[in-house]
Coordinates of N, CA and C in Angstrom, one line a residue:
M8 N 281.7 -19.3 122.3 CA 280.5 -18.6 122.1 C 279.3 -19.6 122.4
L9 N 278.2 -19.0 122.7 CA 276.9 -19.8 122.9 C 276.2 -20.0 121.6
L10 N 275.8 -21.2 121.3 CA 275.1 -21.5 120.1 C 273.8 -22.2 120.5
R11 N 272.7 -21.9 119.8 CA 271.5 -22.6 119.9 C 271.4 -23.6 118.7
V12 N 271.1 -24.8 119.0 CA 271.0 -25.9 118.0 C 269.6 -26.5 118.1
R13 N 268.8 -26.3 117.0 CA 267.4 -26.9 117.0 C 267.4 -28.2 116.2
V14 N 266.9 -29.2 116.7 CA 267.0 -30.5 116.1 C 265.6 -31.2 116.2
T15 N 265.1 -31.7 115.0 CA 264.0 -32.6 115.0 C 264.4 -34.0 115.0
L16 N 263.9 -34.9 115.8 CA 264.4 -36.2 116.0 C 263.3 -37.2 116.3
P17 N 263.5 -38.5 116.0 CA 262.5 -39.5 116.4 C 262.4 -39.5 117.9
D18 N 261.1 -39.6 118.4 CA 260.9 -39.6 119.8 C 260.9 -41.0 120.3
R19 N 262.1 -41.6 120.4 CA 262.2 -43.0 120.8 C 263.5 -43.1 121.7
P20 N 263.5 -44.0 122.6 CA 264.7 -44.2 123.5 C 266.0 -44.3 122.7
G21 N 267.0 -43.6 123.2 CA 268.3 -43.6 122.6 C 268.7 -42.5 121.7
T22 N 267.7 -42.0 121.0 CA 268.0 -41.0 119.9 C 268.5 -39.7 120.6
L23 N 267.9 -39.3 121.7 CA 268.4 -38.0 122.3 C 269.8 -38.2 122.8
G24 N 270.1 -39.4 123.3 CA 271.5 -39.7 123.8 C 272.5 -39.7 122.6
Q25 N 272.1 -40.2 121.4 CA 273.0 -40.1 120.2 C 273.3 -38.6 119.9
V26 N 272.2 -37.8 119.9 CA 272.4 -36.4 119.6 C 273.4 -35.8 120.6
A27 N 273.2 -36.0 121.9 CA 274.0 -35.5 122.9 C 275.5 -35.9 122.7
R28 N 275.7 -37.2 122.4 CA 277.0 -37.7 122.3 C 277.7 -37.0 121.0
T29 N 276.9 -36.9 120.0 CA 277.5 -36.2 118.8 C 277.9 -34.8 119.0
L30 N 277.1 -34.1 119.8 CA 277.4 -32.7 120.2 C 278.7 -32.7 120.9
G31 N 278.8 -33.6 121.9 CA 280.1 -33.7 122.7 C 281.3 -34.0 121.9
V32 N 281.2 -35.0 121.0 CA 282.3 -35.4 120.2 C 282.7 -34.3 119.3
S33 N 281.8 -33.5 118.8 CA 282.1 -32.4 117.9 C 282.7 -31.2 118.6
G34 N 282.7 -31.2 120.0 CA 283.3 -30.1 120.7 C 282.4 -29.2 121.5
A35 N 281.1 -29.5 121.4 CA 280.1 -28.7 122.1 C 279.9 -29.1 123.5
D36 N 279.8 -28.2 124.4 CA 279.5 -28.4 125.8 C 278.0 -28.0 126.1
I37 N 277.1 -29.0 126.3 CA 275.7 -28.7 126.4 C 275.4 -28.1 127.8
V38 N 274.7 -27.0 127.8 CA 274.4 -26.3 129.0 C 272.9 -26.3 129.2
Q39 N 272.1 -26.6 128.2 CA 270.6 -26.6 128.4 C 270.0 -27.3 127.3
V40 N 268.9 -28.1 127.6 CA 268.1 -28.7 126.6 C 266.6 -28.4 126.9
V41 N 265.9 -27.9 125.8 CA 264.5 -27.5 126.0 C 263.7 -28.3 124.9
V42 N 262.7 -29.0 125.4 CA 261.8 -29.7 124.5 C 260.7 -28.8 124.0
L43 N 260.7 -28.5 122.8 CA 259.6 -27.5 122.2 C 258.4 -28.3 121.8
E44 N 258.5 -29.5 121.4 CA 257.3 -30.2 120.9 C 257.6 -31.7 120.9
R45 N 256.5 -32.5 121.2 CA 256.5 -33.9 121.0 C 255.1 -34.2 120.4
L46 N 255.2 -34.8 119.1 CA 254.0 -35.0 118.4 C 254.2 -36.0 117.3
G47 N 253.3 -37.0 117.2 CA 253.4 -38.0 116.1 C 254.7 -38.7 116.0
G48 N 255.3 -39.1 117.2 CA 256.5 -39.8 117.2 C 257.8 -39.0 116.9
R49 N 257.6 -37.7 116.8 CA 258.8 -36.8 116.6 C 258.9 -35.8 117.7
A50 N 260.1 -35.3 117.9 CA 260.3 -34.3 119.0 C 261.1 -33.2 118.3
V51 N 260.9 -32.0 118.9 CA 261.7 -30.8 118.5 C 262.4 -30.3 119.7
D52 N 263.7 -30.4 119.7 CA 264.5 -30.0 120.9 C 265.5 -28.8 120.6
D53 N 265.6 -27.9 121.5 CA 266.6 -26.9 121.4 C 267.7 -27.2 122.4
F54 N 269.0 -27.2 121.9 CA 270.2 -27.4 122.7 C 270.9 -26.0 122.7
T55 N 271.2 -25.6 123.9 CA 272.1 -24.4 124.1 C 273.5 -25.0 124.4
V56 N 274.5 -24.7 123.6 CA 275.8 -25.3 123.8 C 276.9 -24.2 123.8
V57 N 278.0 -24.4 124.6 CA 279.2 -23.6 124.5 C 280.0 -24.2 123.4
W58 N 280.3 -23.4 122.4 CA 281.0 -23.9 121.2 C 282.4 -23.2 121.1
P59 N 283.5 -23.9 120.9 CA 284.8 -23.3 120.7 C 284.8 -22.4 119.4
G60 N 285.2 -21.2 119.6 CA 285.1 -20.2 118.5 C 285.8 -20.6 117.2
A61 N 287.0 -21.4 117.4 CA 287.8 -21.7 116.3 C 287.3 -22.9 115.5
A62 N 286.4 -23.7 116.1 CA 285.9 -24.9 115.5 C 284.9 -24.6 114.4
R63 N 284.9 -25.5 113.4 CA 284.0 -25.3 112.2 C 282.6 -25.9 112.5
V64 N 281.5 -25.2 112.3 CA 280.2 -25.7 112.6 C 279.8 -26.8 111.7
E65 N 280.5 -26.8 110.5 CA 280.2 -27.9 109.5 C 280.4 -29.3 110.1
R66 N 281.4 -29.4 110.9 CA 281.7 -30.7 111.6 C 280.5 -31.1 112.4
L67 N 279.9 -30.2 113.2 CA 278.8 -30.5 114.0 C 277.6 -30.9 113.1
L68 N 277.3 -30.1 112.1 CA 276.2 -30.4 111.2 C 276.3 -31.8 110.6
A69 N 277.5 -32.1 110.1 CA 277.7 -33.4 109.5 C 277.5 -34.6 110.5
G70 N 277.9 -34.4 111.7 CA 277.7 -35.4 112.7 C 276.3 -35.7 113.0
L71 N 275.5 -34.6 113.1 CA 274.1 -34.7 113.4 C 273.3 -35.3 112.2
A72 N 273.7 -34.9 111.0 CA 273.1 -35.4 109.8 C 273.3 -36.9 109.7
A73 N 274.3 -37.5 110.3 CA 274.6 -38.9 110.1 C 273.7 -39.8 111.0
I74 N 273.0 -39.2 112.0 CA 272.1 -39.9 112.9 C 270.8 -40.2 112.2
P75 N 270.4 -41.4 112.0 CA 269.2 -41.8 111.3 C 267.9 -41.0 111.9
G76 N 267.2 -40.4 111.0 CA 266.0 -39.7 111.4 C 266.1 -38.3 112.0
V77 N 267.4 -37.8 112.1 CA 267.6 -36.5 112.8 C 267.7 -35.5 111.7
R78 N 267.1 -34.3 111.9 CA 267.2 -33.2 111.0 C 267.5 -31.9 111.8
V79 N 268.5 -31.2 111.4 CA 268.9 -29.9 112.0 C 268.1 -28.8 111.4
D80 N 267.3 -28.2 112.3 CA 266.4 -27.1 111.8 C 267.1 -25.7 111.8
G81 N 268.1 -25.6 112.6 CA 268.8 -24.3 112.7 C 270.0 -24.3 113.7
V82 N 271.0 -23.5 113.4 CA 272.1 -23.3 114.3 C 272.4 -21.8 114.3
W83 N 272.3 -21.2 115.4 CA 272.6 -19.8 115.4 C 273.2 -19.3 116.8
R84 N 273.8 -18.2 116.8 CA 274.4 -17.7 118.0 C 273.4 -17.2 119.0
A85 N 273.5 -17.7 120.2 CA 272.6 -17.3 121.3 C 273.1 -16.1 122.0
I86 N 272.2 -15.1 122.4 CA 272.6 -13.9 123.1 C 272.3 -14.1 124.6
G87 N 273.3 -14.0 125.5 CA 273.0 -14.1 126.9 C 273.0 -15.5 127.4
A88 N 272.7 -15.7 128.6 CA 272.7 -17.0 129.3 C 271.4 -17.7 128.9
P89 N 271.5 -19.1 129.1 CA 270.3 -19.9 128.8 C 269.1 -19.4 129.7
T90 N 267.9 -19.5 129.1 CA 266.7 -19.1 129.8 C 266.3 -20.1 130.9
T91 N 265.7 -19.6 132.0 CA 265.2 -20.4 133.1 C 263.7 -20.1 133.2
G92 N 263.0 -21.0 134.0 CA 261.6 -20.9 134.1 C 261.1 -19.6 134.8
G93 N 261.9 -19.0 135.6 CA 261.4 -17.8 136.3 C 261.7 -16.5 135.6
Q94 N 262.3 -16.5 134.4 CA 262.7 -15.2 133.8 C 261.5 -14.4 133.3
D95 N 260.5 -15.1 132.8 CA 259.3 -14.3 132.3 C 258.7 -13.6 133.5
A96 N 258.5 -14.2 134.6 CA 257.9 -13.6 135.8 C 258.8 -12.4 136.3
E97 N 260.1 -12.6 136.2 CA 261.0 -11.6 136.7 C 260.9 -10.4 135.8
L98 N 260.8 -10.6 134.4 CA 260.7 -9.5 133.5 C 259.4 -8.7 133.7
L99 N 258.3 -9.4 133.9 CA 257.0 -8.7 134.2 C 257.1 -7.9 135.5
A100 N 257.8 -8.4 136.5 CA 258.0 -7.7 137.7 C 258.7 -6.4 137.5
Q101 N 259.7 -6.5 136.6 CA 260.5 -5.3 136.3 C 259.6 -4.2 135.5
V102 N 258.8 -4.7 134.6 CA 257.9 -3.9 133.9 C 256.9 -3.2 134.9
A103 N 256.4 -3.9 135.9 CA 255.5 -3.4 136.8 C 256.2 -2.4 137.8
A104 N 257.4 -2.6 138.1 CA 258.2 -1.8 139.0 C 258.5 -0.4 138.4
N105 N 258.6 -0.4 137.1 CA 259.0 0.9 136.4 C 258.1 1.0 135.2
P106 N 256.8 1.3 135.3 CA 255.9 1.3 134.2 C 256.3 2.4 133.1
T107 N 256.9 3.4 133.6 CA 257.2 4.5 132.6 C 258.1 4.0 131.5
D108 N 259.0 3.1 131.9 CA 259.9 2.5 130.9 C 259.6 1.0 130.6
G109 N 258.3 0.7 130.8 CA 257.9 -0.7 130.7 C 258.0 -1.3 129.3
V110 N 257.6 -0.6 128.3 CA 257.8 -1.1 126.9 C 259.3 -1.2 126.6
A111 N 260.1 -0.3 126.9 CA 261.5 -0.3 126.7 C 262.1 -1.5 127.4
T112 N 261.7 -1.8 128.6 CA 262.2 -2.9 129.4 C 261.9 -4.2 128.7
L113 N 260.7 -4.3 128.2 CA 260.2 -5.5 127.5 C 261.0 -5.8 126.2
V114 N 261.1 -4.7 125.4 CA 261.7 -4.8 124.1 C 263.2 -5.2 124.3
D115 N 263.9 -4.6 125.3 CA 265.3 -4.9 125.5 C 265.5 -6.3 126.0
A116 N 264.6 -6.9 126.7 CA 264.8 -8.2 127.4 C 264.4 -9.4 126.5
V117 N 263.4 -9.2 125.7 CA 262.8 -10.3 124.9 C 263.8 -11.0 124.0
P118 N 264.7 -10.3 123.3 CA 265.7 -11.1 122.5 C 266.5 -12.1 123.2
G119 N 266.9 -11.8 124.4 CA 267.6 -12.8 125.2 C 266.8 -13.9 125.6
L120 N 265.5 -13.7 125.9 CA 264.6 -14.8 126.3 C 264.3 -15.8 125.2
L121 N 264.3 -15.3 123.9 CA 263.9 -16.1 122.8 C 265.1 -16.4 121.9
A122 N 266.3 -16.2 122.3 CA 267.5 -16.4 121.5 C 267.3 -15.7 120.2
A123 N 267.0 -14.5 120.2 CA 266.8 -13.6 119.0 C 267.9 -12.6 119.0
D124 N 267.9 -11.9 117.8 CA 269.0 -10.8 117.7 C 268.5 -9.5 118.1
W125 N 267.3 -9.1 117.9 CA 266.8 -7.8 118.2 C 265.3 -7.8 118.3
A126 N 264.7 -6.7 118.8 CA 263.3 -6.5 118.9 C 263.0 -5.0 118.8
V127 N 261.7 -4.7 118.3 CA 261.2 -3.4 118.3 C 259.8 -3.4 118.7
A128 N 259.3 -2.3 119.3 CA 257.9 -2.0 119.5 C 257.5 -1.1 118.3
A129 N 256.7 -1.7 117.4 CA 256.2 -0.9 116.2 C 254.8 -0.4 116.5
V130 N 254.5 0.8 115.9 CA 253.2 1.4 116.0 C 252.6 1.5 114.7
V131 N 251.4 1.0 114.5 CA 250.7 1.1 113.2 C 249.5 2.0 113.4
P132 N 249.0 2.7 112.3 CA 247.9 3.6 112.4 C 246.7 2.8 113.0
L133 N 245.9 3.5 113.8 CA 244.7 2.9 114.4 C 243.7 2.5 113.4
D134 N 243.7 3.2 112.2 CA 242.7 2.9 111.2 C 243.3 1.9 110.1
W135 N 244.3 1.1 110.5 CA 245.0 0.2 109.5 C 244.0 -0.7 108.8
A136 N 243.0 -1.2 109.6 CA 242.1 -2.2 109.0 C 241.2 -1.6 107.8
S137 N 241.0 -0.3 107.9 CA 240.2 0.4 106.8 C 241.0 0.8 105.6
R138 N 242.3 0.6 105.7 CA 243.1 1.1 104.6 C 243.3 0.1 103.4
G139 N 242.8 -1.1 103.7 CA 242.7 -2.1 102.6 C 244.1 -2.5 102.1
G140 N 244.9 -3.2 102.9 CA 246.2 -3.6 102.4 C 247.3 -3.2 103.4
G141 N 248.5 -3.1 102.9 CA 249.6 -2.7 103.7 C 249.5 -1.4 104.4
S142 N 250.0 -1.2 105.6 CA 249.9 0.0 106.3 C 251.3 0.4 106.8
E143 N 251.5 1.6 107.1 CA 252.8 2.1 107.6 C 252.9 1.8 109.0
A144 N 254.2 1.5 109.5 CA 254.4 1.3 110.9 C 255.7 2.1 111.2
T145 N 255.7 2.7 112.4 CA 256.8 3.4 112.9 C 257.4 2.7 114.1
V146 N 258.6 3.0 114.5 CA 259.3 2.3 115.6 C 259.2 3.2 116.8
G147 N 258.5 2.7 117.9 CA 258.5 3.4 119.1 C 259.7 3.2 120.0
H148 N 260.2 2.0 120.0 CA 261.4 1.7 120.7 C 262.1 0.5 120.1
A149 N 263.4 0.5 120.0 CA 264.2 -0.6 119.4 C 265.3 -1.0 120.4
S150 N 265.5 -2.3 120.4 CA 266.6 -2.9 121.3 C 268.0 -2.4 120.8
W151 N 269.0 -2.6 121.6 CA 270.3 -2.0 121.2 C 270.9 -2.7 120.0
R152 N 270.6 -3.9 119.7 CA 271.2 -4.7 118.6 C 270.3 -4.5 117.3
A153 N 269.3 -3.7 117.3 CA 268.5 -3.6 116.1 C 269.2 -2.8 115.1
P154 N 269.1 -3.2 113.8 CA 269.7 -2.4 112.7 C 269.0 -1.1 112.6
V155 N 269.7 -0.2 112.0 CA 269.2 1.2 111.7 C 269.2 1.5 110.2
P156 N 268.1 1.6 109.6 CA 266.7 1.4 110.2 C 266.4 -0.1 110.3
P157 N 265.5 -0.4 111.3 CA 265.2 -1.8 111.4 C 264.4 -2.4 110.2
R158 N 264.7 -3.6 109.9 CA 264.0 -4.3 108.8 C 262.7 -4.9 109.4
L159 N 261.6 -4.2 109.1 CA 260.3 -4.7 109.7 C 259.5 -5.5 108.7
P160 N 258.9 -6.6 109.1 CA 258.0 -7.3 108.2 C 256.6 -6.5 108.2
E161 N 255.7 -7.0 107.4 CA 254.4 -6.5 107.3 C 253.7 -7.0 108.6
V162 N 253.4 -6.1 109.6 CA 252.9 -6.6 110.9 C 251.4 -6.7 110.9
T163 N 250.7 -6.1 109.9 CA 249.2 -6.3 109.9 C 248.8 -7.4 109.0
P164 N 247.7 -8.1 109.3 CA 246.8 -7.9 110.4 C 247.5 -8.2 111.8
L165 N 247.0 -7.5 112.8 CA 247.6 -7.5 114.1 C 247.2 -8.8 114.8
R166 N 248.0 -9.8 114.7 CA 247.8 -11.1 115.4 C 249.1 -11.7 115.7
A167 N 249.2 -12.6 116.7 CA 250.5 -13.2 117.0 C 250.8 -14.3 116.0
R168 N 252.0 -14.3 115.4 CA 252.4 -15.2 114.4 C 253.9 -15.2 114.2
A169 N 254.4 -16.2 113.5 CA 255.8 -16.2 113.0 C 255.8 -16.0 111.5
M170 N 256.9 -15.4 111.0 CA 257.0 -15.3 109.5 C 258.5 -15.2 109.2
T171 N 258.7 -15.5 107.9 CA 260.1 -15.5 107.4 C 260.2 -14.6 106.1
S172 N 261.1 -13.7 106.0 CA 261.3 -12.8 104.9 C 261.9 -13.6 103.7
P173 N 261.8 -13.1 102.5 CA 262.5 -13.7 101.4 C 264.0 -13.8 101.6
E174 N 264.6 -12.9 102.4 CA 266.0 -13.0 102.6 C 266.4 -14.0 103.7
G175 N 265.4 -14.6 104.3 CA 265.7 -15.7 105.3 C 265.7 -15.2 106.7
H176 N 265.3 -13.9 107.0 CA 265.2 -13.4 108.3 C 263.9 -13.9 108.9
H177 N 264.0 -14.3 110.2 CA 262.8 -14.9 110.9 C 262.2 -13.8 111.9
Y178 N 260.9 -13.8 111.9 CA 260.3 -12.8 112.8 C 259.1 -13.5 113.6
A179 N 258.9 -13.0 114.8 CA 257.7 -13.3 115.6 C 257.1 -12.0 116.0
V180 N 255.8 -11.9 115.8 CA 255.1 -10.6 116.2 C 253.9 -10.9 117.1
A181 N 253.6 -10.0 118.0 CA 252.5 -10.1 118.9 C 252.0 -8.7 119.2
P182 N 250.7 -8.5 119.0 CA 250.1 -7.2 119.3 C 249.8 -7.0 120.8
F183 N 249.8 -5.7 121.2 CA 249.5 -5.4 122.6 C 248.0 -5.3 122.8
G184 N 247.2 -5.1 121.7 CA 245.8 -5.1 121.8 C 245.3 -3.7 122.0
R185 N 246.1 -2.7 121.9 CA 245.7 -1.3 122.0 C 246.8 -0.4 121.4
A186 N 246.4 0.8 121.0 CA 247.3 1.9 120.5 C 248.0 1.5 119.3
G187 N 247.6 0.4 118.6 CA 248.3 0.0 117.3 C 249.7 -0.5 117.6
L188 N 249.9 -0.9 118.8 CA 251.3 -1.3 119.2 C 251.5 -2.8 119.0
V189 N 252.6 -3.2 118.4 CA 252.9 -4.6 118.2 C 254.4 -4.8 118.5
L190 N 254.8 -5.9 119.2 CA 256.2 -6.3 119.4 C 256.7 -7.2 118.3
V191 N 257.8 -6.8 117.7 CA 258.4 -7.6 116.7 C 259.8 -8.1 117.1
V192 N 260.0 -9.4 117.1 CA 261.3 -10.0 117.5 C 261.9 -10.7 116.2
A193 N 263.2 -10.5 116.1 CA 263.9 -11.0 114.8 C 265.1 -11.9 115.1
R194 N 265.2 -12.9 114.3 CA 266.5 -13.7 114.1 C 267.0 -13.4 112.7
D195 N 268.2 -12.8 112.6 CA 268.7 -12.5 111.3 C 269.4 -13.7 110.7
H196 N 269.3 -13.8 109.4 CA 270.0 -14.8 108.6 C 271.5 -14.4 108.4
T197 N 272.4 -15.1 108.9 CA 273.8 -14.8 108.8 C 274.6 -16.1 108.4
D198 N 275.3 -16.0 107.3 CA 276.2 -17.1 106.8 C 277.4 -17.2 107.7
P199 N 277.9 -18.4 108.1 CA 277.4 -19.7 107.6 C 276.3 -20.3 108.5
L200 N 275.9 -19.5 109.6 CA 274.9 -20.0 110.5 C 273.5 -19.6 110.0
A201 N 272.5 -20.5 110.2 CA 271.2 -20.3 109.8 C 270.2 -20.5 110.9
A202 N 269.6 -19.5 111.4 CA 268.7 -19.6 112.6 C 267.4 -20.4 112.2
A203 N 266.8 -21.0 113.2 CA 265.5 -21.7 113.0 C 264.4 -20.6 113.1
A204 N 263.3 -20.9 112.4 CA 262.1 -20.0 112.5 C 261.6 -20.1 113.9
F205 N 260.8 -19.1 114.3 CA 260.2 -19.2 115.6 C 259.2 -20.3 115.7
H206 N 259.3 -21.1 116.7 CA 258.4 -22.2 116.9 C 257.1 -21.7 117.5
T207 N 256.0 -22.5 117.4 CA 254.7 -22.1 117.9 C 254.8 -21.8 119.4
T208 N 255.5 -22.6 120.2 CA 255.6 -22.4 121.6 C 256.3 -21.0 121.9
E209 N 257.3 -20.6 121.0 CA 257.9 -19.3 121.2 C 257.0 -18.2 120.9
V210 N 256.2 -18.3 119.9 CA 255.2 -17.3 119.6 C 254.2 -17.2 120.7
D211 N 253.8 -18.3 121.2 CA 252.8 -18.3 122.4 C 253.4 -17.6 123.6
R212 N 254.7 -17.9 123.8 CA 255.4 -17.3 125.0 C 255.5 -15.8 124.8
L213 N 255.8 -15.3 123.6 CA 255.9 -13.9 123.3 C 254.5 -13.2 123.5
A214 N 253.5 -13.9 123.0 CA 252.1 -13.3 123.1 C 251.7 -13.2 124.6
Q215 N 252.0 -14.2 125.4 CA 251.7 -14.1 126.8 C 252.4 -13.0 127.5
L216 N 253.7 -12.8 127.2 CA 254.4 -11.7 127.8 C 253.8 -10.3 127.4
V217 N 253.4 -10.2 126.1 CA 252.9 -9.0 125.6 C 251.5 -8.7 126.2
R218 N 250.7 -9.7 126.3 CA 249.4 -9.5 126.9 C 249.5 -9.1 128.4
A219 N 250.4 -9.8 129.1 CA 250.5 -9.5 130.5 C 251.1 -8.1 130.7
S220 N 252.0 -7.7 129.8 CA 252.6 -6.3 129.9 C 251.5 -5.3 129.6
A221 N 250.6 -5.6 128.7 CA 249.5 -4.7 128.3 C 248.6 -4.4 129.5
V222 N 248.3 -5.5 130.2 CA 247.5 -5.3 131.4 C 248.2 -4.5 132.5
I223 N 249.5 -4.7 132.7 CA 250.2 -3.9 133.6 C 250.3 -2.4 133.3
L224 N 250.6 -2.2 132.0 CA 250.9 -0.8 131.6 C 249.6 0.0 131.2
G225 N 248.6 -0.7 130.8 CA 247.3 0.0 130.6 C 247.4 1.2 129.7
D226 N 246.9 2.4 130.1 CA 246.9 3.6 129.3 C 248.3 4.1 129.0
R227 N 249.3 3.7 129.6 CA 250.7 4.1 129.3 C 251.1 3.7 127.9
L228 N 250.4 2.6 127.4 CA 250.7 2.2 126.0 C 250.4 3.3 125.0
D229 N 249.4 4.1 125.3 CA 249.0 5.2 124.4 C 250.1 6.2 124.2
L230 N 251.1 6.2 125.1 CA 252.1 7.2 125.0 C 253.3 6.7 124.2
V231 N 253.3 5.5 123.7 CA 254.4 4.9 122.9 C 254.2 5.4 121.5
G232 N 254.5 6.7 121.3 CA 254.4 7.3 120.0 C 255.6 8.2 119.8
A233 N 256.8 7.7 120.0 CA 258.0 8.5 119.9 C 258.1 9.0 118.5
P234 N 258.9 10.1 118.2 CA 259.1 10.5 116.8 C 259.5 9.3 116.0
P235 N 259.0 9.2 114.8 CA 259.3 8.1 113.9 C 260.8 7.9 113.7
V236 N 261.2 6.7 113.8 CA 262.6 6.3 113.5 C 262.7 5.9 112.0
T237 N 261.7 5.1 111.6 CA 261.7 4.7 110.2 C 260.3 4.3 109.8
T238 N 260.0 4.2 108.6 CA 258.7 3.9 108.1 C 258.7 2.8 107.1
I239 N 257.8 1.9 107.1 CA 257.7 0.8 106.1 C 256.4 0.9 105.5
T240 N 256.2 0.3 104.3 CA 255.0 0.1 103.6 C 254.7 -1.3 103.3

């Protein structure tokens, strides 16, 4: 199976090599490395690895924890192939080619791009800001792996951000800027694996995809008001 391993490590020569060797000795075959952040002498890297299903992840975690200065931020199952630089543009091209199903196309594709479990396009009342507090949201479209009913966080106020529920589920949300529509992407907490929270760069990537899709789809976003699937408060 494919695993995503997020590691915070000292940004100095040799440390990345130690992490890579430890992954290999533990049985992981590295297929991609993405640097999410370099700041203040520390780096945050995402490794996508092929992991033998019968092997225990605890062995991998113990090996990484033994490297001085290294912290494992999350290990979780990745859905689909590792992402490449052109996938965002390809997705937007698909949205533009079939705008009638543009929101559904975006919702179905985003979990694979962000190593998430599922996504939904949620619709909040246009007067949410005047209601003074939590507002109801309905689901306009859900990806195929979304639970029924989806567990939605409080999406208002409508701005791009990451959040974590008390149960340990991680979310990234980004508003389309019209029609009360917001895209919610989730990483579920599942034992013994624990996914990492969405990084700032991932939230920014999601927000850029949503903004570009909003420009492409325009008034069609006003039609994303399918009969309610579920309601949250």
